[in-house]
């Protein structure tokens, strides 16, 4: 007879893990559960995106200049209201809002966590039925009490307490870490629960997939061009050429690479020296997850999680995924830097 495994729901899993920390107060667990709940509501809307008049653009641009789709707004509002009533969070910063949003109710103003959000990632894929997602990070506030402040959000990525994403794909999954490995939960629509389906996700050390918007090739810096050419060159020993896969939803590209191994890159271009992706809403949470699954995340030469942000909507170039592949691109970045860096003799001449 086939052996049956007990189904562990997201709520049960969070509760079990809380019991492993003797001083846990349950606040973080409550916050994660609230995020999971908001994700189910957003999932419901995403699934009927083709049926209702939620499709199409609002014609408004968000803070970083991208066109905002209606579903972005819906997801933003949904997560914000879930956090507002949660009581475990004193404020949030979202890609869709110019400034952070403090929660000043009696219950929440002294809560010890803040949340950063990319409520709808991959919004250009909404109308065409391609995977999209939500990305979140949780930090312990820096200020002691009262309404949250900017400094609570401008913390380096290594200070994240938890981070995760929800992928609305062929199935809907929530994947998250609290700094103790990465676990994935698949939504079973028949019972409306996220169930543990991918315990302790480990990204393969070596990958065979590279993901980058290759249309920008001519605008990339020389070492990035050379690394891409390396990915395309034939070599039996290292299984090259690698395959190119690019969805255009960070959540989708990272999720696939976590499962199969691979590298995701959004490098600087001539016109965007800081790349496109946002440090707080996209790079930090994904870097935390990638590292926790055994991978690596850099901006070219520095560890992403060691960057000190100076503004909410800051962007950063990013290279993340399987260790071996990120090491290789770093080698290219560093070797070219050495060549272009003026020597002492040249400077003093
Ligand atoms: P968002 O929809 O939150 O603005 O994010 C889109 C991002 C990211 O998901 C993806 O990796 C990247 O933009 C794709 O950008 P290009 O179209 O420039 O390749
Ligand atoms: Mn995004
Ligand atoms: Mn977004």
mmCIF file of C-alpha atoms and ligand atoms in Angstrom:
data_model
loop_
_atom_site.group_PDB
_atom_site.id
_atom_site.type_symbol
_atom_site.label_atom_id
_atom_site.label_comp_id
_atom_site.label_asym_id
_atom_site.label_seq_id
_atom_site.Cartn_x
_atom_site.Cartn_y
_atom_site.Cartn_z
ATOM 1 C CA UNK A 1 0.000 0.000 0.000
ATOM 2 C CA UNK A 2 1.225 3.501 -0.824
ATOM 3 C CA UNK A 3 2.470 5.245 2.334
ATOM 4 C CA UNK A 4 0.572 8.430 3.121
ATOM 5 C CA UNK A 5 2.243 11.556 4.410
ATOM 6 C CA UNK A 6 0.542 13.903 6.834
ATOM 7 C CA UNK A 7 -0.322 17.190 5.157
ATOM 8 C CA UNK A 8 1.274 20.128 6.961
ATOM 9 C CA UNK A 9 -0.436 23.438 6.313
ATOM 10 C CA UNK A 10 1.392 26.766 6.323
ATOM 11 C CA UNK A 11 -0.269 27.768 9.603
ATOM 12 C CA UNK A 12 0.688 24.501 11.274
ATOM 13 C CA UNK A 13 4.248 24.792 10.001
ATOM 14 C CA UNK A 14 4.589 28.354 11.293
ATOM 15 C CA UNK A 15 3.189 27.253 14.653
ATOM 16 C CA UNK A 16 5.547 24.235 14.844
ATOM 17 C CA UNK A 17 8.553 26.424 14.077
ATOM 18 C CA UNK A 18 7.568 29.006 16.650
ATOM 19 C CA UNK A 19 7.604 26.284 19.302
ATOM 20 C CA UNK A 20 11.294 25.641 18.442
ATOM 21 C CA UNK A 21 12.203 29.181 19.632
ATOM 22 C CA UNK A 22 11.732 29.328 23.413
ATOM 23 C CA UNK A 23 11.444 33.138 23.523
ATOM 24 C CA UNK A 24 9.225 33.569 20.479
ATOM 25 C CA UNK A 25 6.256 35.786 21.244
ATOM 26 C CA UNK A 26 4.212 34.745 18.230
ATOM 27 C CA UNK A 27 4.321 38.165 16.559
ATOM 28 C CA UNK A 28 6.419 37.049 13.592
ATOM 29 C CA UNK A 29 4.252 33.965 13.199
ATOM 30 C CA UNK A 30 1.136 36.134 13.179
ATOM 31 C CA UNK A 31 2.646 38.374 10.526
ATOM 32 C CA UNK A 32 3.563 35.445 8.283
ATOM 33 C CA UNK A 33 0.080 34.014 8.630
ATOM 34 C CA UNK A 34 -1.460 37.371 7.696
ATOM 35 C CA UNK A 35 0.749 37.580 4.614
ATOM 36 C CA UNK A 36 -0.313 34.046 3.660
ATOM 37 C CA UNK A 37 -3.949 35.035 4.044
ATOM 38 C CA UNK A 38 -3.579 38.194 1.901
ATOM 39 C CA UNK A 39 -1.825 36.046 -0.714
ATOM 40 C CA UNK A 40 -4.907 33.815 -1.001
ATOM 41 C CA UNK A 41 -7.112 36.821 -1.694
ATOM 42 C CA UNK A 42 -4.706 38.216 -4.292
ATOM 43 C CA UNK A 43 -4.510 34.736 -5.816
ATOM 44 C CA UNK A 44 -8.288 34.685 -6.198
ATOM 45 C CA UNK A 45 -8.185 37.955 -8.151
ATOM 46 C CA UNK A 46 -5.175 36.893 -10.232
ATOM 47 C CA UNK A 47 -7.031 33.733 -11.249
ATOM 48 C CA UNK A 48 -9.997 35.637 -12.601
ATOM 49 C CA UNK A 49 -7.938 38.375 -14.204
ATOM 50 C CA UNK A 50 -9.206 37.400 -17.642
ATOM 51 C CA UNK A 51 -12.849 37.543 -16.588
ATOM 52 C CA UNK A 52 -13.350 40.824 -14.851
ATOM 53 C CA UNK A 53 -12.592 44.399 -15.629
ATOM 54 C CA UNK A 54 -9.470 44.373 -13.533
ATOM 55 C CA UNK A 55 -7.304 44.024 -16.625
ATOM 56 C CA UNK A 56 -5.703 46.947 -18.355
ATOM 57 C CA UNK A 57 -3.659 49.861 -17.178
ATOM 58 C CA UNK A 58 -4.730 52.639 -14.869
ATOM 59 C CA UNK A 59 -2.602 55.078 -16.848
ATOM 60 C CA UNK A 60 -0.767 56.105 -13.669
ATOM 61 C CA UNK A 61 2.975 55.573 -13.215
ATOM 62 C CA UNK A 62 4.453 54.241 -9.957
ATOM 63 C CA UNK A 63 7.338 55.887 -8.081
ATOM 64 C CA UNK A 64 10.006 54.265 -10.214
ATOM 65 C CA UNK A 65 8.331 55.208 -13.477
ATOM 66 C CA UNK A 66 6.746 51.909 -14.552
ATOM 67 C CA UNK A 67 3.204 51.730 -15.763
ATOM 68 C CA UNK A 68 0.906 50.452 -12.991
ATOM 69 C CA UNK A 69 -1.699 47.837 -13.846
ATOM 70 C CA UNK A 70 -4.958 47.587 -11.921
ATOM 71 C CA UNK A 71 -3.975 44.302 -10.344
ATOM 72 C CA UNK A 72 -0.838 45.967 -8.936
ATOM 73 C CA UNK A 73 -3.102 48.414 -7.144
ATOM 74 C CA UNK A 74 -5.383 45.679 -5.901
ATOM 75 C CA UNK A 75 -2.498 43.595 -4.553
ATOM 76 C CA UNK A 76 -0.951 46.668 -2.949
ATOM 77 C CA UNK A 77 -4.180 47.577 -1.182
ATOM 78 C CA UNK A 78 -4.820 43.992 -0.131
ATOM 79 C CA UNK A 79 -1.438 43.455 1.496
ATOM 80 C CA UNK A 80 -1.494 46.878 3.118
ATOM 81 C CA UNK A 81 -4.904 46.297 4.670
ATOM 82 C CA UNK A 82 -3.912 42.805 5.873
ATOM 83 C CA UNK A 83 -0.887 44.325 7.588
ATOM 84 C CA UNK A 84 -2.890 47.243 8.955
ATOM 85 C CA UNK A 85 -5.182 44.957 10.898
ATOM 86 C CA UNK A 86 -2.485 42.442 11.796
ATOM 87 C CA UNK A 87 -1.305 44.339 14.880
ATOM 88 C CA UNK A 88 2.186 42.867 14.466
ATOM 89 C CA UNK A 89 3.588 45.495 12.111
ATOM 90 C CA UNK A 90 4.096 49.238 12.664
ATOM 91 C CA UNK A 91 4.532 50.154 9.003
ATOM 92 C CA UNK A 92 5.317 49.078 5.491
ATOM 93 C CA UNK A 93 7.092 50.344 2.419
ATOM 94 C CA UNK A 94 5.824 49.281 -0.983
ATOM 95 C CA UNK A 95 7.161 49.623 -4.488
ATOM 96 C CA UNK A 96 3.794 51.165 -5.339
ATOM 97 C CA UNK A 97 3.911 53.976 -2.740
ATOM 98 C CA UNK A 98 6.163 57.028 -2.825
ATOM 99 C CA UNK A 99 6.721 56.964 0.917
ATOM 100 C CA UNK A 100 6.460 54.350 3.652
ATOM 101 C CA UNK A 101 3.045 53.863 5.277
ATOM 102 C CA UNK A 102 3.051 53.993 9.098
ATOM 103 C CA UNK A 103 0.308 52.151 10.973
ATOM 104 C CA UNK A 104 -0.652 54.380 13.836
ATOM 105 C CA UNK A 105 -3.503 52.478 15.455
ATOM 106 C CA UNK A 106 -3.267 51.759 19.179
ATOM 107 C CA UNK A 107 -2.625 48.072 18.413
ATOM 108 C CA UNK A 108 0.135 48.560 15.882
ATOM 109 C CA UNK A 109 2.102 51.752 16.495
ATOM 110 C CA UNK A 110 4.467 50.062 18.957
ATOM 111 C CA UNK A 111 4.679 46.729 17.094
ATOM 112 C CA UNK A 112 8.227 45.588 16.521
ATOM 113 C CA UNK A 113 8.232 44.702 12.815
ATOM 114 C CA UNK A 114 8.167 46.583 9.510
ATOM 115 C CA UNK A 115 7.458 45.021 6.114
ATOM 116 C CA UNK A 116 8.660 45.898 2.619
ATOM 117 C CA UNK A 117 6.638 44.756 -0.397
ATOM 118 C CA UNK A 118 6.626 44.287 -4.119
ATOM 119 C CA UNK A 119 2.879 43.539 -4.165
ATOM 120 C CA UNK A 120 2.744 42.449 -7.806
ATOM 121 C CA UNK A 121 5.962 41.449 -9.491
ATOM 122 C CA UNK A 122 6.121 40.819 -13.224
ATOM 123 C CA UNK A 123 3.180 43.080 -13.952
ATOM 124 C CA UNK A 124 3.893 43.122 -17.699
ATOM 125 C CA UNK A 125 2.889 39.436 -17.653
ATOM 126 C CA UNK A 126 -0.577 39.877 -16.084
ATOM 127 C CA UNK A 127 -2.474 40.235 -19.334
ATOM 128 C CA UNK A 128 -0.826 37.268 -21.002
ATOM 129 C CA UNK A 129 -1.324 34.552 -18.384
ATOM 130 C CA UNK A 130 2.335 34.203 -17.462
ATOM 131 C CA UNK A 131 3.571 33.668 -13.878
ATOM 132 C CA UNK A 132 3.576 36.730 -11.628
ATOM 133 C CA UNK A 133 4.260 37.110 -7.926
ATOM 134 C CA UNK A 134 4.443 39.017 -4.660
ATOM 135 C CA UNK A 135 7.697 39.584 -2.751
ATOM 136 C CA UNK A 136 8.024 40.555 0.924
ATOM 137 C CA UNK A 137 10.642 41.202 3.606
ATOM 138 C CA UNK A 138 10.271 41.573 7.358
ATOM 139 C CA UNK A 139 12.650 43.577 9.556
ATOM 140 C CA UNK A 140 12.757 44.311 13.265
ATOM 141 C CA UNK A 141 12.276 48.081 13.667
ATOM 142 C CA UNK A 142 15.312 50.191 14.629
ATOM 143 C CA UNK A 143 13.393 52.898 16.470
ATOM 144 C CA UNK A 144 12.101 51.874 19.880
ATOM 145 C CA UNK A 145 8.424 52.830 19.914
ATOM 146 C CA UNK A 146 5.817 55.163 18.444
ATOM 147 C CA UNK A 147 5.209 55.595 14.720
ATOM 148 C CA UNK A 148 7.849 53.923 12.538
ATOM 149 C CA UNK A 149 10.523 56.028 10.847
ATOM 150 C CA UNK A 150 12.525 55.929 7.636
ATOM 151 C CA UNK A 151 15.516 54.365 9.446
ATOM 152 C CA UNK A 152 13.351 51.308 10.209
ATOM 153 C CA UNK A 153 13.236 50.539 6.483
ATOM 154 C CA UNK A 154 16.766 51.561 5.504
ATOM 155 C CA UNK A 155 18.443 48.516 6.998
ATOM 156 C CA UNK A 156 20.923 46.310 5.235
ATOM 157 C CA UNK A 157 19.570 43.076 3.774
ATOM 158 C CA UNK A 158 21.441 40.901 6.251
ATOM 159 C CA UNK A 159 19.137 42.259 8.961
ATOM 160 C CA UNK A 160 16.016 40.701 7.417
ATOM 161 C CA UNK A 161 14.157 38.533 9.888
ATOM 162 C CA UNK A 162 12.143 36.814 7.171
ATOM 163 C CA UNK A 163 11.587 37.099 3.438
ATOM 164 C CA UNK A 164 9.484 35.285 0.913
ATOM 165 C CA UNK A 165 7.553 35.306 -2.296
ATOM 166 C CA UNK A 166 4.260 34.055 -3.597
ATOM 167 C CA UNK A 167 4.259 32.802 -7.163
ATOM 168 C CA UNK A 168 0.927 32.818 -8.991
ATOM 169 C CA UNK A 169 1.841 30.275 -11.651
ATOM 170 C CA UNK A 170 0.626 26.934 -12.941
ATOM 171 C CA UNK A 171 0.028 26.469 -9.242
ATOM 172 C CA UNK A 172 0.267 29.065 -6.486
ATOM 173 C CA UNK A 173 3.093 28.717 -4.015
ATOM 174 C CA UNK A 174 4.444 30.590 -1.053
ATOM 175 C CA UNK A 175 8.182 30.192 -0.466
ATOM 176 C CA UNK A 176 9.808 31.799 2.538
ATOM 177 C CA UNK A 177 12.741 31.812 4.932
ATOM 178 C CA UNK A 178 13.224 32.980 8.497
ATOM 179 C CA UNK A 179 16.989 32.461 8.189
ATOM 180 C CA UNK A 180 16.828 28.753 8.838
ATOM 181 C CA UNK A 181 16.505 27.300 5.342
ATOM 182 C CA UNK A 182 13.811 27.783 2.720
ATOM 183 C CA UNK A 183 10.435 26.044 2.596
ATOM 184 C CA UNK A 184 7.778 26.026 -0.103
ATOM 185 C CA UNK A 185 3.997 25.609 0.261
ATOM 186 C CA UNK A 186 1.591 24.912 -2.583
ATOM 187 C CA UNK A 187 -1.942 26.249 -2.407
ATOM 188 C CA UNK A 188 -4.514 23.478 -2.615
ATOM 189 C CA UNK A 189 -7.493 25.399 -4.044
ATOM 190 C CA UNK A 190 -9.952 22.693 -2.998
ATOM 191 C CA UNK A 191 -9.274 23.281 0.706
ATOM 192 C CA UNK A 192 -7.915 26.836 0.413
ATOM 193 C CA UNK A 193 -4.722 26.014 2.303
ATOM 194 C CA UNK A 194 -1.028 26.372 1.538
ATOM 195 C CA UNK A 195 0.436 22.878 2.150
ATOM 196 C CA UNK A 196 4.113 22.091 2.703
ATOM 197 C CA UNK A 197 5.227 20.672 -0.648
ATOM 198 C CA UNK A 198 8.892 21.693 -0.930
ATOM 199 C CA UNK A 199 10.595 21.308 2.477
ATOM 200 C CA UNK A 200 14.151 22.597 2.857
ATOM 201 C CA UNK A 201 14.724 23.808 -0.703
ATOM 202 C CA UNK A 202 18.363 23.538 -1.796
ATOM 203 C CA UNK A 203 19.403 25.250 -4.992
ATOM 204 C CA UNK A 204 21.727 23.025 -7.081
ATOM 205 C CA UNK A 205 25.396 24.130 -6.716
ATOM 206 C CA UNK A 206 25.907 24.009 -10.459
ATOM 207 C CA UNK A 207 23.307 25.229 -12.912
ATOM 208 C CA UNK A 208 22.760 25.062 -16.656
ATOM 209 C CA UNK A 209 20.398 27.998 -17.079
ATOM 210 C CA UNK A 210 21.173 31.690 -17.425
ATOM 211 C CA UNK A 211 18.410 34.309 -17.217
ATOM 212 C CA UNK A 212 18.929 37.823 -18.455
ATOM 213 C CA UNK A 213 17.179 40.286 -20.743
ATOM 214 C CA UNK A 214 19.540 39.635 -23.604
ATOM 215 C CA UNK A 215 17.924 42.372 -25.664
ATOM 216 C CA UNK A 216 20.050 44.744 -23.594
ATOM 217 C CA UNK A 217 23.280 42.941 -24.530
ATOM 218 C CA UNK A 218 24.856 45.867 -26.378
ATOM 219 C CA UNK A 219 24.216 48.147 -23.387
ATOM 220 C CA UNK A 220 25.916 45.868 -20.817
ATOM 221 C CA UNK A 221 29.412 46.434 -19.433
ATOM 222 C CA UNK A 222 32.228 44.473 -21.065
ATOM 223 C CA UNK A 223 32.624 41.797 -18.311
ATOM 224 C CA UNK A 224 28.886 41.004 -18.436
ATOM 225 C CA UNK A 225 29.067 40.642 -22.225
ATOM 226 C CA UNK A 226 32.050 38.339 -21.813
ATOM 227 C CA UNK A 227 30.256 36.226 -19.206
ATOM 228 C CA UNK A 228 27.208 35.872 -21.466
ATOM 229 C CA UNK A 229 29.497 34.822 -24.318
ATOM 230 C CA UNK A 230 31.026 32.286 -21.888
ATOM 231 C CA UNK A 231 27.515 30.920 -21.158
ATOM 232 C CA UNK A 232 26.943 30.521 -24.895
ATOM 233 C CA UNK A 233 30.286 28.881 -25.717
ATOM 234 C CA UNK A 234 30.629 25.153 -26.139
ATOM 235 C CA UNK A 235 32.435 23.121 -23.465
ATOM 236 C CA UNK A 236 31.520 19.522 -22.690
ATOM 237 C CA UNK A 237 33.178 19.481 -19.267
ATOM 238 C CA UNK A 238 31.069 22.339 -17.870
ATOM 239 C CA UNK A 239 27.931 21.395 -19.851
ATOM 240 C CA UNK A 240 27.975 24.512 -21.999
ATOM 241 C CA UNK A 241 26.319 26.141 -23.803
ATOM 242 C CA UNK A 242 23.843 26.849 -21.022
ATOM 243 C CA UNK A 243 20.161 27.323 -21.800
ATOM 244 C CA UNK A 244 18.674 30.801 -21.764
ATOM 245 C CA UNK A 245 15.355 31.153 -19.910
ATOM 246 C CA UNK A 246 13.827 34.554 -19.212
ATOM 247 C CA UNK A 247 10.236 35.081 -18.092
ATOM 248 C CA UNK A 248 10.454 38.757 -17.177
ATOM 249 C CA UNK A 249 8.920 38.102 -13.743
ATOM 250 C CA UNK A 250 11.698 38.037 -11.175
ATOM 251 C CA UNK A 251 9.651 35.688 -8.997
ATOM 252 C CA UNK A 252 9.214 33.208 -11.853
ATOM 253 C CA UNK A 253 12.839 33.330 -12.960
ATOM 254 C CA UNK A 254 14.187 32.931 -9.424
ATOM 255 C CA UNK A 255 11.734 30.165 -8.555
ATOM 256 C CA UNK A 256 12.743 28.124 -11.600
ATOM 257 C CA UNK A 257 16.444 28.639 -10.893
ATOM 258 C CA UNK A 258 15.957 27.579 -7.239
ATOM 259 C CA UNK A 259 14.476 24.310 -8.482
ATOM 260 C CA UNK A 260 16.777 23.578 -11.434
ATOM 261 C CA UNK A 261 19.892 25.639 -10.664
ATOM 262 C CA UNK A 262 20.888 28.674 -12.693
ATOM 263 C CA UNK A 263 21.867 32.326 -12.577
ATOM 264 C CA UNK A 264 19.591 35.356 -12.789
ATOM 265 C CA UNK A 265 21.122 38.671 -13.833
ATOM 266 C CA UNK A 266 19.806 42.195 -14.079
ATOM 267 C CA UNK A 267 23.015 44.108 -14.747
ATOM 268 C CA UNK A 268 23.681 47.815 -15.112
ATOM 269 C CA UNK A 269 23.149 49.210 -18.600
ATOM 270 C CA UNK A 270 24.540 52.346 -20.233
ATOM 271 C CA UNK A 271 21.250 54.153 -19.597
ATOM 272 C CA UNK A 272 20.582 52.658 -16.114
ATOM 273 C CA UNK A 273 23.809 52.442 -14.166
ATOM 274 C CA UNK A 274 21.982 50.971 -11.153
ATOM 275 C CA UNK A 275 20.118 48.386 -13.219
ATOM 276 C CA UNK A 276 16.368 48.141 -12.824
ATOM 277 C CA UNK A 277 15.512 46.076 -9.775
ATOM 278 C CA UNK A 278 14.803 47.641 -6.403
ATOM 279 C CA UNK A 279 17.064 46.808 -3.527
ATOM 280 C CA UNK A 280 14.427 46.786 -0.772
ATOM 281 C CA UNK A 281 11.519 45.188 -2.590
ATOM 282 C CA UNK A 282 13.266 42.763 -4.944
ATOM 283 C CA UNK A 283 17.032 42.290 -4.454
ATOM 284 C CA UNK A 284 17.192 41.953 -0.641
ATOM 285 C CA UNK A 285 14.379 39.418 -0.198
ATOM 286 C CA UNK A 286 15.444 37.324 -3.179
ATOM 287 C CA UNK A 287 19.112 37.447 -2.109
ATOM 288 C CA UNK A 288 18.123 36.221 1.378
ATOM 289 C CA UNK A 289 16.145 33.316 -0.079
ATOM 290 C CA UNK A 290 18.849 32.439 -2.596
ATOM 291 C CA UNK A 291 21.553 32.438 0.103
ATOM 292 C CA UNK A 292 19.377 30.396 2.444
ATOM 293 C CA UNK A 293 18.942 27.803 -0.294
ATOM 294 C CA UNK A 294 22.728 27.547 -0.611
ATOM 295 C CA UNK A 295 23.247 30.029 -3.452
ATOM 296 C CA UNK A 296 24.929 33.409 -3.761
ATOM 297 C CA UNK A 297 23.808 36.975 -4.612
ATOM 298 C CA UNK A 298 26.060 39.900 -5.575
ATOM 299 C CA UNK A 299 25.748 43.288 -7.272
ATOM 300 C CA UNK A 300 28.813 42.459 -9.394
ATOM 301 C CA UNK A 301 31.469 42.716 -6.732
ATOM 302 C CA UNK A 302 29.670 43.056 -3.376
ATOM 303 C CA UNK A 303 27.346 40.738 -1.471
ATOM 304 C CA UNK A 304 23.821 42.137 -1.976
ATOM 305 C CA UNK A 305 22.870 41.603 1.683
ATOM 306 C CA UNK A 306 25.791 43.811 2.827
ATOM 307 C CA UNK A 307 24.632 46.913 0.953
ATOM 308 C CA UNK A 308 23.453 49.791 3.184
ATOM 309 C CA UNK A 309 20.429 51.357 1.464
ATOM 310 C CA UNK A 310 20.145 55.129 1.477
ATOM 311 C CA UNK A 311 16.676 55.496 -0.025
ATOM 312 C CA UNK A 312 13.488 53.470 -0.221
ATOM 313 C CA UNK A 313 13.310 53.049 -3.975
ATOM 314 C CA UNK A 314 17.019 52.511 -4.568
ATOM 315 C CA UNK A 315 17.966 50.148 -7.390
ATOM 316 C CA UNK A 316 20.886 47.799 -7.760
ATOM 317 C CA UNK A 317 22.429 45.569 -10.409
ATOM 318 C CA UNK A 318 22.026 41.949 -9.337
ATOM 319 C CA UNK A 319 23.522 38.533 -10.133
ATOM 320 C CA UNK A 320 22.136 35.639 -8.110
ATOM 321 C CA UNK A 321 21.659 31.895 -8.121
ATOM 322 C CA UNK A 322 23.817 28.784 -8.095
ATOM 323 C CA UNK A 323 27.153 29.299 -6.393
ATOM 324 C CA UNK A 324 29.390 28.173 -9.226
ATOM 325 C CA UNK A 325 27.721 30.419 -11.769
ATOM 326 C CA UNK A 326 27.745 33.519 -9.565
ATOM 327 C CA UNK A 327 31.397 32.862 -8.695
ATOM 328 C CA UNK A 328 32.180 32.793 -12.402
ATOM 329 C CA UNK A 329 30.472 36.067 -13.243
ATOM 330 C CA UNK A 330 32.175 37.647 -10.215
ATOM 331 C CA UNK A 331 35.524 36.484 -11.580
ATOM 332 C CA UNK A 332 34.766 38.288 -14.854
ATOM 333 C CA UNK A 333 33.619 41.442 -13.049
ATOM 334 C CA UNK A 334 36.659 41.534 -10.766
ATOM 335 C CA UNK A 335 39.265 40.747 -13.406
ATOM 336 C CA UNK A 336 38.088 43.564 -15.668
ATOM 337 C CA UNK A 337 37.991 45.947 -12.732
ATOM 338 C CA UNK A 338 41.648 45.189 -12.017
ATOM 339 C CA UNK A 339 42.589 46.002 -15.601
ATOM 340 C CA UNK A 340 40.654 49.260 -15.669
ATOM 341 C CA UNK A 341 41.715 50.414 -12.217
ATOM 342 C CA UNK A 342 44.670 52.889 -12.526
ATOM 343 C CA UNK A 343 47.882 51.522 -11.017
ATOM 344 C CA UNK A 344 49.797 53.565 -8.384
ATOM 345 C CA UNK A 345 52.508 54.223 -10.958
ATOM 346 C CA UNK A 346 49.990 55.528 -13.478
ATOM 347 C CA UNK A 347 48.368 57.800 -10.899
ATOM 348 C CA UNK A 348 51.644 59.289 -9.664
ATOM 349 C CA UNK A 349 53.190 59.669 -13.147
HETATM 350 P P1 LIG B 1 7.530 44.830 -11.431
HETATM 351 O O1 LIG B 1 6.456 44.182 -12.226
HETATM 352 O O2 LIG B 1 7.379 44.653 -9.949
HETATM 353 O O3 LIG B 1 7.770 46.260 -11.819
HETATM 354 O O4 LIG B 1 8.898 44.046 -11.706
HETATM 355 C C1 LIG B 1 9.303 43.778 -13.015
HETATM 356 C C2 LIG B 1 10.744 43.418 -12.936
HETATM 357 C C3 LIG B 1 11.047 41.967 -12.609
HETATM 358 O O5 LIG B 1 9.991 41.182 -12.226
HETATM 359 C C4 LIG B 1 11.668 41.438 -13.881
HETATM 360 O O6 LIG B 1 12.725 40.591 -13.555
HETATM 361 C C5 LIG B 1 12.123 42.665 -14.613
HETATM 362 O O7 LIG B 1 11.330 43.715 -14.182
HETATM 363 C C6 LIG B 1 12.005 42.534 -16.108
HETATM 364 O O8 LIG B 1 12.493 43.670 -16.690
HETATM 365 P P2 LIG B 1 12.775 43.791 -18.256
HETATM 366 O O9 LIG B 1 11.461 43.798 -18.920
HETATM 367 O O10 LIG B 1 13.532 45.079 -18.396
HETATM 368 O O11 LIG B 1 13.616 42.617 -18.641
HETATM 369 MN MN1 LIG B 2 9.032 43.545 -9.236
HETATM 370 MN MN1 LIG B 3 5.734 45.314 -8.736
#
